[in-house]
mmCIF file of C-alpha atoms and ligand atoms in Angstrom:
data_model
loop_
_atom_site.group_PDB
_atom_site.id
_atom_site.type_symbol
_atom_site.label_atom_id
_atom_site.label_comp_id
_atom_site.label_asym_id
_atom_site.label_seq_id
_atom_site.Cartn_x
_atom_site.Cartn_y
_atom_site.Cartn_z
ATOM 1 C CA MET A 1235 14.348 -62.418 -19.398
ATOM 2 C CA ILE A 1236 14.407 -65.982 -18.413
ATOM 3 C CA LEU A 1237 13.847 -66.748 -15.815
ATOM 4 C CA SER A 1238 15.218 -70.884 -13.824
ATOM 5 C CA PRO A 1239 15.807 -71.035 -10.446
ATOM 6 C CA SER A 1240 17.763 -74.179 -9.480
ATOM 7 C CA ILE A 1241 16.713 -76.849 -7.367
ATOM 8 C CA LEU A 1242 20.069 -77.570 -6.403
ATOM 9 C CA SER A 1243 19.706 -75.044 -3.583
ATOM 10 C CA ALA A 1244 15.730 -75.967 -2.958
ATOM 11 C CA ASP A 1245 14.436 -77.748 0.279
ATOM 12 C CA PHE A 1246 14.224 -81.173 -0.776
ATOM 13 C CA GLY A 1247 11.573 -81.880 2.589
ATOM 14 C CA ILE A 1248 8.932 -79.498 0.599
ATOM 15 C CA LEU A 1249 10.064 -79.751 -3.123
ATOM 16 C CA GLY A 1250 6.370 -79.767 -4.334
ATOM 17 C CA GLU A 1251 5.650 -76.614 -2.659
ATOM 18 C CA GLN A 1252 8.241 -74.800 -3.622
ATOM 19 C CA ILE A 1253 8.198 -75.511 -7.061
ATOM 20 C CA LYS A 1254 4.282 -73.761 -6.683
ATOM 21 C CA THR A 1255 6.069 -70.696 -4.924
ATOM 22 C CA ILE A 1256 8.099 -70.357 -7.759
ATOM 23 C CA GLU A 1257 5.520 -70.821 -10.590
ATOM 24 C CA LYS A 1258 3.896 -68.467 -8.550
ATOM 25 C CA ALA A 1259 6.224 -65.707 -8.051
ATOM 26 C CA GLY A 1260 6.394 -65.378 -12.434
ATOM 27 C CA ALA A 1261 8.968 -67.642 -12.704
ATOM 28 C CA GLN A 1262 10.080 -69.704 -15.831
ATOM 29 C CA TRP A 1263 11.892 -72.689 -16.238
ATOM 30 C CA LEU A 1264 12.760 -74.940 -13.404
ATOM 31 C CA HIS A 1265 16.599 -75.491 -13.501
ATOM 32 C CA ILE A 1266 16.944 -79.765 -12.756
ATOM 33 C CA ASP A 1267 20.796 -81.055 -11.954
ATOM 34 C CA VAL A 1268 21.974 -84.187 -12.857
ATOM 35 C CA MET A 1269 24.974 -84.713 -11.325
ATOM 36 C CA ASP A 1270 26.321 -88.433 -11.472
ATOM 37 C CA GLY A 1271 29.966 -88.705 -9.013
ATOM 38 C CA HIS A 1272 32.054 -88.825 -12.118
ATOM 39 C CA PHE A 1273 31.641 -85.309 -14.797
ATOM 40 C CA VAL A 1274 31.661 -83.632 -10.943
ATOM 41 C CA GLU A 1275 32.574 -83.907 -7.893
ATOM 42 C CA ASN A 1276 28.822 -84.870 -6.682
ATOM 43 C CA ILE A 1277 26.312 -86.796 -7.180
ATOM 44 C CA SER A 1278 22.458 -85.029 -6.981
ATOM 45 C CA PHE A 1279 19.940 -86.703 -7.755
ATOM 46 C CA ALA A 1280 17.163 -88.170 -11.339
ATOM 47 C CA MET A 1281 15.177 -89.523 -12.575
ATOM 48 C CA PRO A 1282 12.679 -90.394 -9.769
ATOM 49 C CA VAL A 1283 13.130 -86.641 -8.330
ATOM 50 C CA ILE A 1284 11.384 -85.673 -11.248
ATOM 51 C CA LYS A 1285 9.179 -87.885 -12.072
ATOM 52 C CA SER A 1286 7.047 -86.663 -8.867
ATOM 53 C CA ILE A 1287 7.765 -83.436 -9.190
ATOM 54 C CA ARG A 1288 6.116 -83.156 -12.663
ATOM 55 C CA LYS A 1289 2.631 -83.860 -11.317
ATOM 56 C CA TYR A 1290 3.172 -80.945 -9.199
ATOM 57 C CA SER A 1291 4.046 -78.351 -11.784
ATOM 58 C CA ASP A 1292 2.825 -77.780 -15.666
ATOM 59 C CA ILE A 1293 6.419 -75.382 -15.392
ATOM 60 C CA PHE A 1294 9.311 -75.826 -18.402
ATOM 61 C CA PHE A 1295 12.180 -78.583 -17.178
ATOM 62 C CA ASP A 1296 14.518 -77.984 -18.198
ATOM 63 C CA ALA A 1297 17.405 -80.234 -17.151
ATOM 64 C CA HIS A 1298 20.925 -80.466 -17.409
ATOM 65 C CA LEU A 1299 22.881 -82.981 -17.829
ATOM 66 C CA MET A 1300 26.429 -82.663 -15.474
ATOM 67 C CA ILE A 1301 26.565 -86.491 -16.288
ATOM 68 C CA GLU A 1302 29.589 -88.820 -18.277
ATOM 69 C CA ASN A 1303 28.079 -91.475 -20.723
ATOM 70 C CA PRO A 1304 24.823 -88.276 -21.827
ATOM 71 C CA GLU A 1305 23.660 -90.562 -24.865
ATOM 72 C CA LYS A 1306 22.414 -93.048 -21.935
ATOM 73 C CA TYR A 1307 20.444 -91.449 -19.809
ATOM 74 C CA ILE A 1308 18.442 -88.938 -21.971
ATOM 75 C CA ASP A 1309 16.026 -91.042 -22.984
ATOM 76 C CA LYS A 1310 15.158 -92.025 -19.164
ATOM 77 C CA ILE A 1311 15.512 -87.968 -18.451
ATOM 78 C CA ILE A 1312 12.412 -86.971 -21.279
ATOM 79 C CA ASP A 1313 10.462 -90.497 -20.088
ATOM 80 C CA SER A 1314 11.048 -88.626 -16.706
ATOM 81 C CA GLY A 1315 9.072 -85.007 -17.764
ATOM 82 C CA ALA A 1316 12.360 -83.183 -18.674
ATOM 83 C CA ASP A 1317 10.726 -80.476 -22.070
ATOM 84 C CA SER A 1318 15.395 -79.319 -22.901
ATOM 85 C CA VAL A 1319 17.747 -81.770 -22.006
ATOM 86 C CA CYS A 1320 21.036 -79.553 -21.914
ATOM 87 C CA PHE A 1321 24.519 -81.593 -22.096
ATOM 88 C CA HIS A 1322 27.657 -81.595 -21.958
ATOM 89 C CA ILE A 1323 30.496 -80.696 -24.691
ATOM 90 C CA GLU A 1324 32.988 -82.479 -22.421
ATOM 91 C CA ALA A 1325 31.470 -85.252 -22.047
ATOM 92 C CA ALA A 1326 29.547 -86.301 -24.976
ATOM 93 C CA LYS A 1327 31.400 -88.566 -27.576
ATOM 94 C CA ASP A 1328 29.168 -87.956 -29.907
ATOM 95 C CA PRO A 1329 27.247 -84.685 -29.559
ATOM 96 C CA LYS A 1330 24.866 -85.165 -32.777
ATOM 97 C CA GLN A 1331 24.206 -88.624 -31.718
ATOM 98 C CA CYS A 1332 22.613 -86.945 -28.434
ATOM 99 C CA ILE A 1333 20.563 -83.908 -30.437
ATOM 100 C CA ASP A 1334 19.055 -86.265 -32.704
ATOM 101 C CA MET A 1335 18.431 -88.461 -29.485
ATOM 102 C CA ILE A 1336 16.516 -85.231 -27.630
ATOM 103 C CA HIS A 1337 15.196 -84.353 -30.937
ATOM 104 C CA SER A 1338 13.537 -87.061 -32.476
ATOM 105 C CA ARG A 1339 11.618 -87.760 -28.966
ATOM 106 C CA GLY A 1340 9.349 -84.145 -29.686
ATOM 107 C CA LYS A 1341 12.374 -81.661 -26.562
ATOM 108 C CA LYS A 1342 14.430 -78.850 -26.819
ATOM 109 C CA ALA A 1343 18.470 -79.861 -26.874
ATOM 110 C CA ALA A 1344 21.021 -77.843 -25.375
ATOM 111 C CA ILE A 1345 24.994 -77.466 -24.934
ATOM 112 C CA ALA A 1346 26.705 -76.893 -21.681
ATOM 113 C CA ILE A 1347 30.305 -75.218 -21.983
ATOM 114 C CA ASN A 1348 32.162 -75.346 -18.361
ATOM 115 C CA PRO A 1349 34.116 -72.171 -17.761
ATOM 116 C CA ALA A 1350 37.454 -74.186 -19.175
ATOM 117 C CA THR A 1351 36.305 -75.397 -22.222
ATOM 118 C CA GLU A 1352 37.078 -72.828 -25.439
ATOM 119 C CA LEU A 1353 34.173 -71.179 -26.580
ATOM 120 C CA GLU A 1354 34.567 -72.948 -30.972
ATOM 121 C CA THR A 1355 34.054 -76.393 -29.210
ATOM 122 C CA VAL A 1356 30.710 -75.586 -29.352
ATOM 123 C CA LEU A 1357 29.973 -73.050 -32.128
ATOM 124 C CA PRO A 1358 30.142 -76.852 -34.777
ATOM 125 C CA TYR A 1359 26.036 -77.273 -33.547
ATOM 126 C CA VAL A 1360 24.809 -74.145 -32.566
ATOM 127 C CA ASP A 1361 22.597 -74.201 -35.016
ATOM 128 C CA ASP A 1362 21.438 -77.461 -34.591
ATOM 129 C CA ILE A 1363 20.644 -76.658 -31.445
ATOM 130 C CA ASP A 1364 18.706 -74.123 -28.956
ATOM 131 C CA MET A 1365 20.936 -72.918 -26.494
ATOM 132 C CA VAL A 1366 23.987 -73.125 -25.828
ATOM 133 C CA LEU A 1367 24.184 -72.812 -21.711
ATOM 134 C CA LEU A 1368 28.263 -71.322 -20.418
ATOM 135 C CA MET A 1369 29.351 -71.723 -17.182
ATOM 136 C CA THR A 1370 29.969 -69.066 -15.109
ATOM 137 C CA VAL A 1371 31.229 -71.234 -12.154
ATOM 138 C CA VAL A 1372 32.975 -74.845 -12.347
ATOM 139 C CA PRO A 1373 30.102 -77.205 -12.758
ATOM 140 C CA GLY A 1374 29.745 -79.805 -9.267
ATOM 141 C CA LEU A 1375 27.856 -77.100 -6.378
ATOM 142 C CA GLY A 1376 25.976 -74.319 -5.865
ATOM 143 C CA GLY A 1377 27.103 -71.397 -4.157
ATOM 144 C CA GLN A 1378 29.999 -70.705 -6.144
ATOM 145 C CA LYS A 1379 31.393 -67.652 -7.091
ATOM 146 C CA TYR A 1380 30.263 -66.065 -10.490
ATOM 147 C CA ILE A 1381 33.492 -65.832 -12.387
ATOM 148 C CA ASP A 1382 34.070 -62.956 -14.747
ATOM 149 C CA SER A 1383 36.204 -64.000 -17.484
ATOM 150 C CA VAL A 1384 33.418 -65.946 -18.511
ATOM 151 C CA ASN A 1385 31.609 -62.094 -19.285
ATOM 152 C CA GLU A 1386 33.255 -62.374 -22.588
ATOM 153 C CA LYS A 1387 32.709 -65.627 -24.283
ATOM 154 C CA ILE A 1388 28.777 -64.112 -23.324
ATOM 155 C CA THR A 1389 29.997 -61.117 -25.338
ATOM 156 C CA LYS A 1390 31.222 -63.140 -27.890
ATOM 157 C CA LEU A 1391 28.753 -65.539 -28.112
ATOM 158 C CA ARG A 1392 25.736 -63.308 -29.064
ATOM 159 C CA LYS A 1393 27.771 -61.217 -31.962
ATOM 160 C CA ILE A 1394 27.107 -64.937 -33.480
ATOM 161 C CA VAL A 1395 24.042 -65.985 -32.294
ATOM 162 C CA GLY A 1396 22.003 -63.016 -32.792
ATOM 163 C CA LYS A 1397 19.785 -61.866 -30.250
ATOM 164 C CA ASP A 1398 17.058 -64.336 -30.363
ATOM 165 C CA TYR A 1399 18.978 -66.846 -29.374
ATOM 166 C CA LEU A 1400 18.958 -68.439 -26.061
ATOM 167 C CA ILE A 1401 22.220 -68.050 -24.735
ATOM 168 C CA GLN A 1402 21.780 -69.200 -20.422
ATOM 169 C CA VAL A 1403 24.801 -68.741 -17.831
ATOM 170 C CA ASP A 1404 24.267 -70.652 -14.366
ATOM 171 C CA GLY A 1405 26.285 -70.807 -11.728
ATOM 172 C CA GLY A 1406 26.680 -67.559 -8.610
ATOM 173 C CA ILE A 1407 24.593 -65.464 -9.912
ATOM 174 C CA THR A 1408 22.776 -62.710 -7.871
ATOM 175 C CA LEU A 1409 21.244 -59.936 -7.076
ATOM 176 C CA ASP A 1410 23.543 -57.620 -7.919
ATOM 177 C CA ASN A 1411 25.796 -59.316 -10.077
ATOM 178 C CA VAL A 1412 22.412 -60.894 -12.524
ATOM 179 C CA SER A 1413 22.540 -57.261 -14.734
ATOM 180 C CA VAL A 1414 26.098 -57.803 -15.568
ATOM 181 C CA ALA A 1415 25.931 -61.511 -16.965
ATOM 182 C CA MET A 1416 22.198 -59.646 -19.311
ATOM 183 C CA ASP A 1417 24.337 -56.136 -20.257
ATOM 184 C CA ALA A 1418 27.222 -59.195 -21.405
ATOM 185 C CA GLY A 1419 24.608 -61.109 -23.952
ATOM 186 C CA ALA A 1420 22.168 -63.458 -21.689
ATOM 187 C CA ASN A 1421 18.647 -64.032 -21.474
ATOM 188 C CA VAL A 1422 18.475 -67.237 -19.378
ATOM 189 C CA ILE A 1423 19.632 -66.633 -16.201
ATOM 190 C CA VAL A 1424 19.839 -69.366 -13.553
ATOM 191 C CA ALA A 1425 20.072 -69.184 -10.030
ATOM 192 C CA GLY A 1426 19.726 -71.320 -6.817
ATOM 193 C CA THR A 1427 20.969 -69.870 -4.347
ATOM 194 C CA CYS A 1428 19.906 -66.315 -4.743
ATOM 195 C CA VAL A 1429 16.273 -67.808 -5.701
ATOM 196 C CA PHE A 1430 16.041 -70.404 -2.569
ATOM 197 C CA ALA A 1431 18.051 -68.047 0.297
ATOM 198 C CA GLY A 1432 15.529 -66.239 2.480
ATOM 199 C CA ASP A 1433 12.166 -65.487 0.204
ATOM 200 C CA ILE A 1434 11.734 -66.461 -2.432
ATOM 201 C CA GLU A 1435 8.679 -65.351 -3.964
ATOM 202 C CA LYS A 1436 10.189 -61.968 -3.658
ATOM 203 C CA ASN A 1437 13.856 -63.012 -4.258
ATOM 204 C CA ILE A 1438 12.475 -64.103 -8.162
ATOM 205 C CA LYS A 1439 10.637 -60.844 -8.554
ATOM 206 C CA THR A 1440 13.515 -59.118 -7.700
ATOM 207 C CA LEU A 1441 15.755 -61.037 -10.166
ATOM 208 C CA MET A 1442 12.868 -60.739 -12.618
ATOM 209 C CA SER A 1443 12.811 -56.616 -12.273
ATOM 210 C CA LYS A 1444 16.775 -56.345 -12.636
HETATM 211 C C1 DX5 B 1903 26.107 -75.662 -10.607
HETATM 212 C C2 DX5 B 1903 24.558 -76.041 -11.129
HETATM 213 C C3 DX5 B 1903 24.140 -75.023 -10.524
HETATM 214 C C4 DX5 B 1903 23.733 -74.668 -9.278
HETATM 215 C C5 DX5 B 1903 23.573 -73.497 -9.139
HETATM 216 O O1 DX5 B 1903 27.375 -77.043 -11.392
HETATM 217 O O2 DX5 B 1903 24.767 -76.201 -12.736
HETATM 218 O O3 DX5 B 1903 22.767 -74.991 -11.703
HETATM 219 O O4 DX5 B 1903 22.643 -74.944 -8.520
HETATM 220 O O5 DX5 B 1903 24.117 -72.602 -8.169
HETATM 221 P P1 DX5 B 1903 24.183 -71.165 -7.740
HETATM 222 O O6 DX5 B 1903 23.075 -69.980 -7.952
HETATM 223 O O7 DX5 B 1903 24.302 -71.292 -6.064
HETATM 224 O O8 DX5 B 1903 25.263 -71.071 -7.738
HETATM 225 ZN ZN1 ZN B 1904 22.372 -76.137 -13.139
#
């Protein structure tokens, strides 16, 4: 399993310190949620924050763009330090163009789909990308409840892409339900609230032991 703690739930006053703790605890990736107030209701953070935390850590930066017109920002997000860029199929006018932009910079490309979006929308691109992100909550907010009906989608995708392909789940993961997502076929786990509530190191170790 690859664990990608989402800094959306971090304490931004001590973000650099918390990232060091995440790294020390053994998480392999760091999930970076960029929100624009259009594709989703909320606004989070973007380039300046990514750029400053890049100085604190060499951990793999997994950027999740919840924004309209992702093609306008892909280069800037990569310039700031992202190692992979995930855009939403619902937001991209030309998904192939976005994939090519990311790959031409030597970074990993991923596509996210919302819980209500059909799996079929991403299937034409799976061979061109490095990962599919299946949202397990409606994007825009941390701390929501995991939508169980997405499990079926995870299992269906796993059957199509084979055992080694990266299938990421994002939203509502807890110490109790992480095994459910993994049993369904997910191998990259995003977790915000359940990593940052309480003892970060302990939470990461517990999640990774599942
Ligand atoms: C939701 C974001 C998630 C969020 C997950 O729109 O994409 O990455 O940080 O937070 P939790 O784990 O609290 O649901
Ligand atoms: Zn996310």
